[in-house]
CSV table of C-alpha atoms in Angstrom, one decimal:
chain,number,residue,atom,x,y,z
A,1,MET,CA,130.8,89.3,-92.8
A,2,HIS,CA,128.1,91.0,-90.8
A,3,ILE,CA,127.2,89.3,-87.1
A,4,VAL,CA,123.9,90.1,-86.6
A,5,SER,CA,121.0,89.8,-83.1
A,6,GLN,CA,118.0,88.6,-83.5
A,7,GLU,CA,115.7,92.0,-83.8
A,8,GLU,CA,118.4,93.3,-86.9
A,9,MET,CA,117.7,89.9,-88.9
A,10,GLN,CA,113.9,90.2,-88.6
A,11,ALA,CA,114.4,94.1,-89.9
A,12,ILE,CA,116.8,92.6,-92.6
A,13,ASP,CA,114.4,90.7,-93.5
A,14,ARG,CA,111.4,93.1,-93.2
A,15,TYR,CA,113.0,95.6,-95.3
A,16,THR,CA,113.9,92.8,-98.0
A,17,MET,CA,110.3,92.1,-98.5
A,18,ASP,CA,108.4,95.3,-97.8
A,19,VAL,CA,110.9,97.8,-99.5
A,20,ILE,CA,112.6,96.3,-101.8
A,21,GLY,CA,110.0,93.6,-102.8
A,22,LEU,CA,111.0,90.2,-102.1
A,23,GLU,CA,108.8,87.6,-101.2
A,24,GLY,CA,109.8,86.3,-97.8
A,25,LYS,CA,108.6,82.4,-100.0
A,26,VAL,CA,111.3,83.9,-102.5
A,27,LEU,CA,113.9,83.7,-99.6
A,28,MET,CA,112.6,80.6,-98.5
A,29,GLU,CA,113.3,78.7,-101.8
A,30,ASN,CA,116.7,80.2,-101.2
A,31,ALA,CA,117.4,79.3,-98.4
A,32,GLY,CA,116.5,75.4,-98.3
A,33,GLN,CA,118.2,75.1,-102.2
A,34,GLY,CA,121.3,76.2,-100.9
A,35,ILE,CA,121.5,74.4,-97.6
A,36,PHE,CA,120.4,71.3,-100.0
A,37,HIS,CA,123.6,72.4,-102.2
A,38,HIS,CA,125.9,72.2,-99.5
A,39,LEU,CA,124.2,69.0,-98.1
A,40,ILE,CA,124.6,67.2,-100.9
A,41,SER,CA,128.1,66.5,-100.5
A,42,LYS,CA,128.2,65.6,-97.7
A,43,LEU,CA,125.1,62.3,-98.1
A,44,LYS,CA,126.0,58.8,-98.8
A,45,ALA,CA,123.3,57.7,-101.3
A,46,GLU,CA,122.0,55.0,-98.4
A,47,ASP,CA,121.6,57.2,-95.7
A,48,GLN,CA,118.0,57.3,-94.3
A,49,ILE,CA,116.9,60.9,-93.2
A,50,ALA,CA,114.1,62.5,-91.1
A,51,VAL,CA,113.2,66.0,-91.6
A,52,ILE,CA,111.6,67.5,-88.0
A,53,ILE,CA,109.2,70.4,-88.8
A,54,GLY,CA,108.1,72.8,-87.0
A,55,LYS,CA,105.1,75.4,-87.5
A,56,GLY,CA,107.3,78.7,-88.3
A,57,ASN,CA,109.7,80.3,-91.2
A,58,ASN,CA,112.4,77.4,-89.6
A,59,GLY,CA,109.9,74.5,-91.0
A,60,GLY,CA,109.0,76.4,-94.1
A,61,ASP,CA,113.0,76.2,-95.4
A,62,GLY,CA,112.7,72.7,-93.5
A,63,PHE,CA,109.7,72.1,-96.2
A,64,VAL,CA,112.2,73.6,-99.0
A,65,VAL,CA,114.8,70.7,-98.5
A,66,ALA,CA,112.8,67.8,-98.0
A,67,ARG,CA,111.3,68.9,-101.0
A,68,TYR,CA,114.7,68.9,-103.1
A,69,LEU,CA,115.9,65.8,-101.0
A,70,GLN,CA,113.3,63.6,-102.1
A,71,ASN,CA,113.4,65.1,-105.6
A,72,HIS,CA,117.0,63.9,-106.1
A,73,ASN,CA,116.3,60.2,-105.0
A,74,PHE,CA,117.1,60.3,-101.3
A,75,ALA,CA,115.0,58.3,-99.0
A,76,THR,CA,113.5,61.2,-96.7
A,77,ASP,CA,110.8,61.5,-94.8
A,78,VAL,CA,108.9,64.7,-92.9
A,79,TRP,CA,107.7,64.7,-89.3
A,80,LEU,CA,105.8,67.6,-88.5
A,81,VAL,CA,105.4,68.6,-84.4
A,82,GLU,CA,102.7,70.9,-84.4
A,83,ASP,CA,99.9,69.7,-86.7
A,84,GLN,CA,99.8,70.9,-90.2
A,85,HIS,CA,96.3,73.6,-89.6
A,86,LEU,CA,98.8,75.1,-87.6
A,87,ILE,CA,101.5,76.1,-90.0
A,88,LYS,CA,101.0,80.0,-92.0
A,89,GLY,CA,102.1,82.0,-94.4
A,90,ASP,CA,105.4,81.4,-96.3
A,91,ALA,CA,105.7,77.8,-94.2
A,92,ALA,CA,102.5,76.8,-95.4
A,93,TYR,CA,102.8,78.2,-99.0
A,94,HIS,CA,105.8,75.9,-98.8
A,95,MET,CA,104.6,72.8,-97.0
A,96,ASN,CA,101.8,72.7,-100.3
A,97,VAL,CA,104.1,72.5,-102.4
A,98,PHE,CA,106.1,70.0,-100.9
A,99,LEU,CA,102.9,67.7,-100.7
A,100,ASN,CA,102.0,69.0,-104.3
A,101,SER,CA,105.2,67.4,-105.4
A,102,GLY,CA,104.1,64.1,-103.7
A,103,GLY,CA,105.5,64.7,-100.8
A,104,LYS,CA,104.2,63.2,-97.1
A,105,ILE,CA,104.2,64.2,-94.1
A,106,LYS,CA,104.3,62.2,-91.0
A,107,GLY,CA,102.5,64.5,-87.0
A,108,ILE,CA,104.5,63.5,-84.1
A,109,CYS,CA,102.1,62.8,-81.2
A,110,ARG,CA,103.1,63.3,-77.5
A,111,LYS,CA,101.4,60.3,-76.6
A,112,SER,CA,102.5,57.8,-79.1
A,113,HIS,CA,106.0,56.3,-79.1
A,114,HIS,CA,105.7,55.9,-82.8
A,115,PHE,CA,108.1,58.8,-83.5
A,116,GLU,CA,110.5,57.6,-81.2
A,117,ASP,CA,110.8,54.2,-81.8
A,118,GLN,CA,111.9,55.3,-85.9
A,119,LEU,CA,114.1,58.0,-84.9
A,120,SER,CA,116.7,54.4,-85.3
A,121,ASN,CA,115.9,53.9,-87.7
A,122,TYR,CA,117.5,57.2,-89.5
A,123,THR,CA,121.4,58.1,-90.3
A,124,VAL,CA,121.1,62.0,-91.0
A,125,ILE,CA,118.2,64.1,-88.8
A,126,ILE,CA,117.6,67.9,-90.0
A,127,ASP,CA,116.1,70.0,-87.6
A,128,ALA,CA,113.7,72.9,-89.0
A,129,MET,CA,111.7,73.4,-86.1
A,130,LEU,CA,112.5,76.5,-83.6
A,131,GLY,CA,114.3,79.6,-85.6
A,132,THR,CA,115.9,83.0,-84.5
A,133,GLY,CA,112.2,83.4,-83.4
A,134,ILE,CA,112.1,81.7,-80.3
A,135,LYS,CA,112.4,83.4,-76.4
A,136,GLY,CA,112.1,82.2,-73.5
A,137,GLN,CA,111.9,78.0,-72.8
A,138,PRO,CA,110.4,75.5,-76.0
A,139,ARG,CA,106.8,74.4,-75.8
A,140,PRO,CA,106.8,70.9,-74.1
A,141,ALA,CA,106.4,69.5,-77.3
A,142,TYR,CA,108.9,70.9,-79.0
A,143,LEU,CA,111.1,70.0,-75.6
A,144,ASP,CA,110.4,66.3,-76.4
A,145,ALA,CA,111.2,66.4,-79.9
A,146,ILE,CA,114.6,68.0,-78.9
A,147,HIS,CA,115.5,65.6,-76.3
A,148,LEU,CA,114.3,62.3,-78.1
A,149,ILE,CA,116.8,63.9,-81.4
A,150,ASN,CA,119.8,64.5,-79.0
A,151,LYS,CA,119.3,60.6,-77.7
A,152,ALA,CA,119.2,59.2,-81.4
A,153,ASP,CA,122.4,57.8,-83.1
A,154,ALA,CA,122.5,60.0,-86.3
A,155,HIS,CA,124.4,63.0,-87.6
A,156,VAL,CA,122.0,66.2,-87.0
A,157,VAL,CA,122.3,69.1,-89.0
A,158,SER,CA,120.5,72.1,-88.0
A,159,ILE,CA,118.4,74.6,-90.0
A,160,ASP,CA,119.6,78.5,-89.1
A,161,LEU,CA,120.0,77.6,-84.9
A,162,PRO,CA,120.1,74.4,-83.3
A,163,SER,CA,116.7,74.0,-82.2
A,164,GLY,CA,116.1,75.8,-78.6
A,165,VAL,CA,118.6,78.1,-78.6
A,166,ILE,CA,118.5,81.7,-78.5
A,167,ALA,CA,119.0,83.8,-80.3
A,168,ASN,CA,120.9,86.6,-78.8
A,169,GLY,CA,123.4,84.5,-76.6
A,170,GLU,CA,121.0,84.9,-73.4
A,171,SER,CA,121.5,82.1,-71.3
A,172,PHE,CA,119.5,79.2,-70.7
A,173,SER,CA,118.7,76.1,-69.1
A,174,HIS,CA,116.2,74.4,-71.1
A,175,GLU,CA,117.4,71.5,-73.8
A,176,ALA,CA,118.6,71.9,-76.7
A,177,VAL,CA,119.5,70.2,-80.0
A,178,TYR,CA,123.0,69.8,-80.2
A,179,ALA,CA,123.9,69.9,-83.9
A,180,LYS,CA,127.2,68.2,-85.5
A,181,GLN,CA,126.3,70.5,-88.5
A,182,THR,CA,123.9,73.7,-88.7
A,183,TYR,CA,124.2,75.8,-91.7
A,184,THR,CA,122.4,79.4,-90.4
A,185,LEU,CA,121.0,81.8,-93.0
A,186,GLN,CA,122.9,85.1,-94.4
A,187,TYR,CA,124.5,86.0,-91.5
A,188,PRO,CA,126.2,84.6,-88.2
A,189,LYS,CA,124.3,85.2,-85.0
A,190,LEU,CA,125.9,86.2,-82.3
A,191,CYS,CA,124.4,82.5,-80.5
A,192,MET,CA,127.4,81.5,-82.3
A,193,TYR,CA,130.1,83.1,-80.4
A,194,THR,CA,128.6,83.3,-76.2
A,195,GLN,CA,128.5,80.1,-73.9
A,196,PRO,CA,126.3,78.3,-73.2
A,197,ALA,CA,124.3,78.5,-77.3
A,198,ALA,CA,128.0,78.5,-78.7
A,199,THR,CA,128.5,74.8,-77.6
A,200,PHE,CA,125.5,73.1,-79.3
A,201,PHE,CA,126.2,74.3,-82.8
A,202,GLY,CA,129.1,72.4,-84.5
A,203,GLU,CA,130.5,72.8,-87.5
A,204,THR,CA,128.6,75.8,-89.3
A,205,ASP,CA,128.0,77.3,-92.3
A,206,VAL,CA,126.4,80.8,-94.3
A,207,ILE,CA,123.8,80.5,-96.2
A,208,GLN,CA,123.6,83.2,-98.7
A,209,ILE,CA,120.1,83.4,-99.3
A,210,GLY,CA,119.0,86.0,-101.6
A,211,ILE,CA,119.5,89.6,-99.5
A,212,PRO,CA,120.5,92.4,-101.2
A,213,LYS,CA,122.9,94.3,-100.0
A,214,LYS,CA,120.8,97.5,-99.4
A,215,ALA,CA,118.6,96.2,-97.0
A,216,ILE,CA,121.9,95.5,-95.0
A,217,SER,CA,123.7,98.8,-95.2
A,218,HIS,CA,119.9,100.1,-93.9
A,219,GLN,CA,120.8,98.3,-90.8
A,220,GLY,CA,123.9,100.6,-90.0
A,221,LEU,CA,125.2,96.8,-88.4
A,222,ARG,CA,128.3,97.4,-86.6
A,223,ARG,CA,129.7,93.9,-85.4
A,224,GLN,CA,131.6,91.0,-88.0
A,225,VAL,CA,133.8,88.4,-88.5
A,226,TRP,CA,137.7,89.1,-88.8
A,227,THR,CA,138.4,86.7,-91.6
A,228,LYS,CA,141.4,85.9,-92.9
A,229,GLN,CA,140.6,88.2,-96.5
A,230,ASP,CA,139.9,91.0,-93.7
A,231,VAL,CA,143.7,90.4,-92.3
A,232,LYS,CA,145.4,90.9,-95.7
A,233,HIS,CA,143.7,93.7,-97.2
A,234,THR,CA,144.2,95.8,-94.0
A,235,LEU,CA,148.1,94.6,-93.3
A,236,PRO,CA,150.5,97.6,-93.4
A,237,VAL,CA,152.6,97.3,-96.5
A,238,ARG,CA,156.6,99.1,-95.7
A,239,ASN,CA,157.6,101.2,-97.6
A,240,PRO,CA,160.7,100.9,-99.1
A,241,PHE,CA,162.5,103.7,-98.3
A,242,SER,CA,161.3,103.8,-93.7
A,243,HIS,CA,163.6,103.3,-91.8
A,244,LYS,CA,164.1,101.3,-87.7
A,245,GLY,CA,162.6,104.4,-86.6
A,246,THR,CA,159.0,104.3,-88.9
A,247,HIS,CA,157.7,100.9,-87.4
A,248,GLY,CA,157.5,102.4,-84.4
A,249,LYS,CA,159.7,103.2,-80.9
A,250,GLY,CA,158.1,101.3,-77.8
A,251,LEU,CA,158.2,100.4,-74.1
A,252,LEU,CA,157.1,97.6,-72.7
A,253,ILE,CA,156.9,97.4,-69.1
A,254,ALA,CA,156.5,93.9,-67.8
A,255,GLY,CA,158.3,90.9,-66.3
A,256,SER,CA,159.9,90.7,-62.4
A,257,GLN,CA,162.0,88.6,-60.2
A,258,ASP,CA,159.3,86.1,-60.2
A,259,MET,CA,158.3,86.1,-63.9
A,260,PRO,CA,160.9,87.2,-66.4
A,261,GLY,CA,159.4,85.1,-68.9
A,262,ALA,CA,156.6,87.5,-69.8
A,263,ALA,CA,159.0,89.8,-70.7
A,264,ILE,CA,160.8,87.4,-73.2
A,265,LEU,CA,157.9,86.1,-74.2
A,266,SER,CA,156.0,89.7,-75.0
A,267,ALA,CA,159.0,91.4,-76.4
A,268,THR,CA,159.8,88.4,-79.2
A,269,SER,CA,156.3,88.4,-80.1
A,270,ALA,CA,156.6,91.9,-80.4
A,271,LEU,CA,159.9,92.0,-82.2
A,272,ARG,CA,158.8,88.9,-84.6
A,273,SER,CA,155.4,91.4,-85.7
A,274,GLY,CA,157.6,94.0,-86.7
A,275,ILE,CA,158.0,96.7,-84.2
A,276,GLY,CA,161.3,98.8,-85.3
A,277,LEU,CA,162.9,99.3,-82.0
A,278,LEU,CA,161.5,98.0,-78.9
A,279,TRP,CA,163.1,99.6,-74.8
A,280,LEU,CA,162.1,96.9,-72.1
A,281,SER,CA,161.8,98.4,-69.0
A,282,ILE,CA,162.8,95.3,-66.2
A,283,ALA,CA,162.9,94.5,-62.7
A,284,ASP,CA,166.6,95.0,-62.2
A,285,LYS,CA,167.3,91.5,-60.8
A,286,ALA,CA,165.6,89.9,-63.5
A,287,LYS,CA,167.4,91.7,-66.2
A,288,GLN,CA,170.5,89.7,-67.0
A,289,THR,CA,168.0,86.6,-67.5
A,290,VAL,CA,166.5,88.3,-70.3
A,291,CYS,CA,169.6,90.2,-71.7
A,292,SER,CA,170.9,86.8,-72.9
A,293,ARG,CA,167.6,85.6,-74.5
A,294,LEU,CA,166.6,89.4,-76.2
A,295,PRO,CA,169.9,90.6,-77.8
A,296,GLU,CA,167.7,93.2,-79.8
A,297,VAL,CA,165.8,94.6,-76.5
A,298,LEU,CA,167.4,97.6,-75.7
A,299,PHE,CA,166.9,98.6,-71.6
A,300,GLU,CA,165.2,101.7,-69.9
A,301,SER,CA,165.5,101.9,-66.2
A,302,ARG,CA,162.9,101.9,-64.0
A,303,GLU,CA,163.5,104.5,-61.9
A,304,SER,CA,164.2,107.0,-64.5
A,305,THR,CA,162.0,106.6,-67.5
A,306,ASP,CA,162.0,109.6,-69.7
A,307,PHE,CA,157.7,108.1,-71.3
A,308,SER,CA,157.6,110.9,-73.8
A,309,LYS,CA,160.3,109.4,-76.4
A,310,TYR,CA,158.0,106.5,-76.7
A,311,LYS,CA,156.0,105.9,-79.2
A,312,GLY,CA,153.8,103.6,-77.5
A,313,MET,CA,153.9,101.8,-74.7
A,314,ALA,CA,152.6,98.5,-73.2
A,315,ILE,CA,152.1,97.2,-69.3
A,316,GLY,CA,151.1,93.8,-67.2
A,317,PRO,CA,152.7,90.5,-68.4
A,318,GLY,CA,154.7,89.7,-65.8
A,319,LEU,CA,154.6,92.8,-63.3
A,320,GLY,CA,153.8,92.0,-60.1
A,321,ARG,CA,151.1,92.7,-57.8
A,322,SER,CA,153.4,95.1,-55.7
A,323,GLU,CA,152.7,99.2,-55.3
A,324,ASP,CA,155.5,99.6,-57.2
A,325,GLY,CA,153.5,98.2,-60.3
A,326,ASP,CA,150.4,100.4,-59.2
A,327,ALA,CA,152.7,103.2,-59.7
A,328,LEU,CA,154.0,102.6,-62.4
A,329,LEU,CA,150.7,102.5,-64.1
A,330,ALA,CA,149.5,105.0,-62.5
A,331,GLN,CA,152.7,107.1,-64.5
A,332,VAL,CA,152.2,105.2,-67.6
A,333,LEU,CA,148.8,106.8,-67.4
A,334,GLY,CA,149.7,110.1,-66.4
A,335,GLU,CA,151.2,110.2,-70.4
A,336,LYS,CA,147.7,110.4,-71.9
A,337,ASP,CA,149.2,111.7,-75.8
A,338,ILE,CA,150.8,108.3,-75.7
A,339,PRO,CA,149.1,105.0,-77.2
A,340,LEU,CA,149.2,102.1,-74.3
A,341,VAL,CA,148.3,98.2,-74.1
A,342,ILE,CA,147.5,97.3,-70.4
A,343,ASP,CA,147.2,92.9,-69.7
A,344,ALA,CA,147.8,90.9,-66.8
A,345,ASP,CA,149.2,92.0,-63.8
A,346,GLY,CA,148.5,95.5,-65.6
A,347,LEU,CA,144.6,95.0,-65.5
A,348,TYR,CA,145.0,94.4,-61.9
A,349,HIS,CA,145.8,98.2,-61.1
A,350,LEU,CA,144.0,99.4,-63.3
A,351,THR,CA,141.5,98.9,-61.2
A,352,ASN,CA,142.4,101.8,-59.1
A,353,HIS,CA,143.0,103.6,-62.0
A,354,LEU,CA,139.5,103.4,-64.3
A,355,SER,CA,138.1,107.1,-64.0
A,356,THR,CA,141.5,108.0,-66.1
A,357,LEU,CA,141.3,106.0,-68.8
A,358,LYS,CA,138.4,108.5,-70.6
A,359,THR,CA,141.0,111.7,-70.2
A,360,HIS,CA,143.8,109.3,-72.5
A,361,GLN,CA,143.8,111.4,-76.3
A,362,ALA,CA,145.5,108.5,-77.8
A,363,PRO,CA,144.3,104.7,-78.1
A,364,VAL,CA,144.1,102.8,-75.0
A,365,VAL,CA,143.6,98.7,-75.2
A,366,LEU,CA,142.8,96.3,-72.5
A,367,THR,CA,143.4,92.5,-73.3
A,368,PRO,CA,141.3,90.6,-70.5
A,369,HIS,CA,139.8,87.3,-70.3
A,370,PRO,CA,136.5,86.5,-68.5
A,371,GLY,CA,137.8,86.8,-64.7
A,372,GLU,CA,139.7,90.0,-65.2
A,373,MET,CA,136.6,92.0,-67.1
A,374,ALA,CA,134.5,90.2,-64.0
A,375,THR,CA,137.1,92.1,-62.0
A,376,LEU,CA,136.6,95.2,-64.0
A,377,THR,CA,133.2,95.6,-64.4
A,378,GLY,CA,132.0,94.0,-60.6
A,379,LYS,CA,130.0,91.5,-62.5
A,380,SER,CA,130.8,86.9,-62.5
A,381,ILE,CA,132.7,85.8,-64.8
A,382,LYS,CA,129.4,84.0,-65.9
A,383,GLU,CA,127.3,87.9,-66.3
A,384,VAL,CA,130.0,88.6,-68.1
A,385,GLU,CA,130.5,85.1,-70.8
A,386,ASN,CA,126.5,85.5,-71.0
A,387,ASP,CA,126.4,89.2,-72.0
A,388,ARG,CA,130.0,89.0,-74.1
A,389,PHE,CA,129.1,91.5,-76.6
A,390,GLY,CA,127.2,94.0,-74.1
A,391,ILE,CA,129.3,93.9,-71.9
A,392,SER,CA,132.2,95.1,-74.0
A,393,GLU,CA,130.4,97.2,-75.5
A,394,THR,CA,128.8,98.9,-72.3
A,395,PHE,CA,132.4,99.0,-70.7
A,396,ALA,CA,134.7,100.3,-74.4
A,397,LYS,CA,131.9,103.2,-74.8
A,398,GLU,CA,131.9,104.1,-71.2
A,399,HIS,CA,135.6,104.5,-70.5
A,400,GLY,CA,136.9,105.3,-74.3
A,401,VAL,CA,138.6,101.7,-74.7
A,402,TYR,CA,139.9,99.3,-77.4
A,403,LEU,CA,138.9,96.1,-75.6
A,404,VAL,CA,139.5,92.3,-75.5
A,405,LEU,CA,137.3,89.8,-74.3
A,406,LYS,CA,139.8,86.8,-74.2
A,407,GLY,CA,137.3,83.3,-75.4
A,408,ARG,CA,137.0,80.8,-77.7
A,409,ASN,CA,136.5,83.8,-79.9
A,410,THR,CA,137.3,86.9,-79.0
A,411,ILE,CA,135.5,90.2,-79.1
A,412,ILE,CA,137.2,93.3,-80.2
A,413,THR,CA,135.1,96.3,-79.2
A,414,SER,CA,136.6,100.1,-80.5
A,415,PRO,CA,135.4,102.9,-78.0
A,416,SER,CA,132.4,104.1,-80.1
A,417,GLY,CA,131.2,100.4,-79.9
A,418,GLU,CA,132.2,98.8,-83.5
A,419,GLN,CA,132.5,95.1,-82.9
A,420,VAL,CA,134.9,92.6,-84.5
A,421,VAL,CA,134.8,88.6,-83.8
A,422,ASN,CA,138.2,86.6,-84.3
A,423,VAL,CA,137.4,83.0,-86.1
A,424,SER,CA,140.9,81.9,-86.0
A,425,GLY,CA,142.6,79.4,-82.8
A,426,ASN,CA,142.0,77.3,-80.7
A,427,PRO,CA,142.3,75.2,-77.4
A,428,ALA,CA,145.9,74.6,-77.3
A,429,LEU,CA,145.6,79.0,-76.7
A,430,ALA,CA,144.8,77.9,-73.1
A,431,LYS,CA,148.2,77.3,-71.7
A,432,GLY,CA,150.4,80.2,-69.4
A,433,GLY,CA,151.9,82.9,-71.7
A,434,SER,CA,149.6,82.7,-74.6
A,435,GLY,CA,148.4,86.3,-73.7
A,436,ASP,CA,151.9,88.0,-72.8
A,437,VAL,CA,152.6,86.8,-76.5
A,438,LEU,CA,149.5,88.4,-77.7
A,439,THR,CA,150.0,91.5,-75.6
A,440,GLY,CA,153.2,91.8,-77.4
A,441,ILE,CA,151.4,91.8,-81.5
A,442,ILE,CA,149.4,93.8,-80.5
A,443,PHE,CA,151.4,96.3,-78.8
A,444,ALA,CA,154.0,95.9,-82.1
A,445,PHE,CA,150.7,96.2,-84.8
A,446,LEU,CA,149.4,99.3,-82.6
A,447,LEU,CA,152.6,101.2,-84.1
A,448,GLN,CA,152.2,100.1,-87.2
A,449,HIS,CA,148.6,100.7,-88.7
A,450,GLU,CA,146.3,103.8,-89.2
A,451,ASN,CA,143.6,102.7,-87.9
A,452,PRO,CA,144.0,100.9,-84.5
A,453,LEU,CA,140.8,99.4,-84.8
A,454,ASN,CA,142.1,96.9,-87.5
A,455,ALA,CA,145.6,96.6,-85.9
A,456,ILE,CA,143.6,94.7,-82.9
A,457,SER,CA,142.1,92.6,-85.0
A,458,ASN,CA,144.9,91.6,-86.8
A,459,ALA,CA,147.0,90.8,-84.1
A,460,VAL,CA,144.3,88.5,-82.5
A,461,TYR,CA,144.3,86.9,-85.6
A,462,VAL,CA,147.3,86.3,-86.2
A,463,HIS,CA,147.9,84.9,-81.9
A,464,GLY,CA,145.4,82.3,-83.5
A,465,ALA,CA,146.3,81.5,-87.0
A,466,ALA,CA,149.9,80.4,-85.0
A,467,ALA,CA,148.3,78.1,-83.0
A,468,ASP,CA,146.2,76.8,-85.7
A,469,GLN,CA,149.8,76.4,-87.7
A,470,LEU,CA,151.1,74.4,-85.0
A,471,VAL,CA,148.2,72.0,-84.8
A,472,LYS,CA,148.1,72.0,-88.2
A,473,THR,CA,151.3,71.2,-88.6
A,474,ASN,CA,153.5,68.7,-86.0
A,475,HIS,CA,151.5,69.3,-82.7
A,476,SER,CA,148.8,68.3,-81.0
A,477,LEU,CA,146.1,71.1,-78.6
A,478,LEU,CA,148.2,69.5,-75.7
A,479,ASP,CA,151.5,70.3,-76.2
A,480,VAL,CA,152.1,74.1,-77.9
A,481,LEU,CA,153.6,76.4,-75.8
A,482,ALA,CA,153.7,80.0,-75.5
A,483,SER,CA,157.4,80.5,-76.5
A,484,ASP,CA,156.1,78.0,-79.9
A,485,LEU,CA,153.8,80.4,-80.4
A,486,SER,CA,156.1,84.0,-81.3
A,487,LEU,CA,158.4,81.3,-82.7
A,488,THR,CA,155.3,80.2,-85.3
A,489,ILE,CA,154.2,84.4,-85.9
A,490,PRO,CA,157.0,84.2,-89.1
A,491,THR,CA,155.5,81.7,-90.5
A,492,VAL,CA,151.9,83.4,-90.2
A,493,LEU,CA,153.0,86.6,-91.2
A,494,HIS,CA,154.6,85.0,-94.3
A,495,ASP,CA,151.3,83.3,-95.5
A,496,LEU,CA,149.9,86.3,-95.6
A,497,TYR,CA,152.0,89.0,-97.0
A,498,LEU,CA,152.8,86.0,-99.9
A,499,ASP,CA,149.3,86.2,-100.8
A,500,THR,CA,149.1,90.1,-100.8
A,501,MET,CA,152.3,89.4,-102.9
A,502,CYS,CA,150.4,87.5,-105.5
């Protein structure tokens, strides 16, 4: 499923109306009807419903929803933020249909407390004030209504976006509606995956409004949500005549005397994710600790390594920040024809070697969290979080890498700027060692998939799905350990592959 910016969604709408010939009022009817059919299963017969409407197309969708609610005998009041004569175009058309169907409109007057007094009577509030067209701070009348909605003790549902949220995910400081449920139209918007906007959406559903595929393909969209179905369609299928060398001969450079656990987590996860042969380069003083935990791993000396015999390398987890680590990374970067994953302390050392990335012939995968991304780009963490899509795209294109910007919705960006957003996972992943597990999965998948972007996207999904599986069964968000994630990889893969064989 594609993810769109404000401008892309507007262009899709224009093409649908101007070239294909579907009128805006038809799309508005489809939107309102679709929202109603999703909403009705969540309503109780005794609910008291308020639909709060602005003057734009978002308000037009609200009129359609209100009409369907009243036709199905739900107690529904419509409140208009603006004067009726300011409603224009398709929104005015649907306002008149609503009125001609017996609906009535109540006006919100800033000088009167009538609206504020009435809000306490409603159990459900539908926010249809502001959609993707907003730029900057809403006008005072809307800010007042937003504030009162947030104070109300009701279940708040927003249409397309919570009013006040800016569609492209730019930072804002004004108040926006805190929705419990958001029905976004046709495609997810950028702001659903960036801060602070993402915190306002609550649970989200995407409502199809009948836009033909041609209108979408015409735009050349390059962002998408990566779903379970995408994973199942792109997982590698093993040839029955394959052997251990077929599925990757990889070298993991990880762990130190003080941090052997990072190497164990990454190596275990790579093995559980299907890598055929795995060598581990680890500090001699930590080798004995790791040997007892990983009998399947082969060991490589750090003093005299023949990098050319490997089909892929990963470096960073628990490596440490000494000069030895920097020298190791420089050696690894010199092997320009070998796929490479860089994480953790490897990213710390990479700041000295950024100029070499572009010359690498094989895929290079970087997996920074926002703090590491800030260091790599010279920006603040806040700047990174406020422009996750833009900063990721710019960096990946500039340095020719696959970038995995970790977070609530991890963004994977290819060297050409194609972007994938992962939606699996939960806050249980916010624990030390979780990133080491992800590095191992990415490393193993990179050596087994033909398409690097599919490999990385699938790995990130599996990592998040392992956390989801643990919380769904016998863990809480607090007690999941990174080692639990490694042990749950087989359960997730079994589920995915079982579905593909049915």
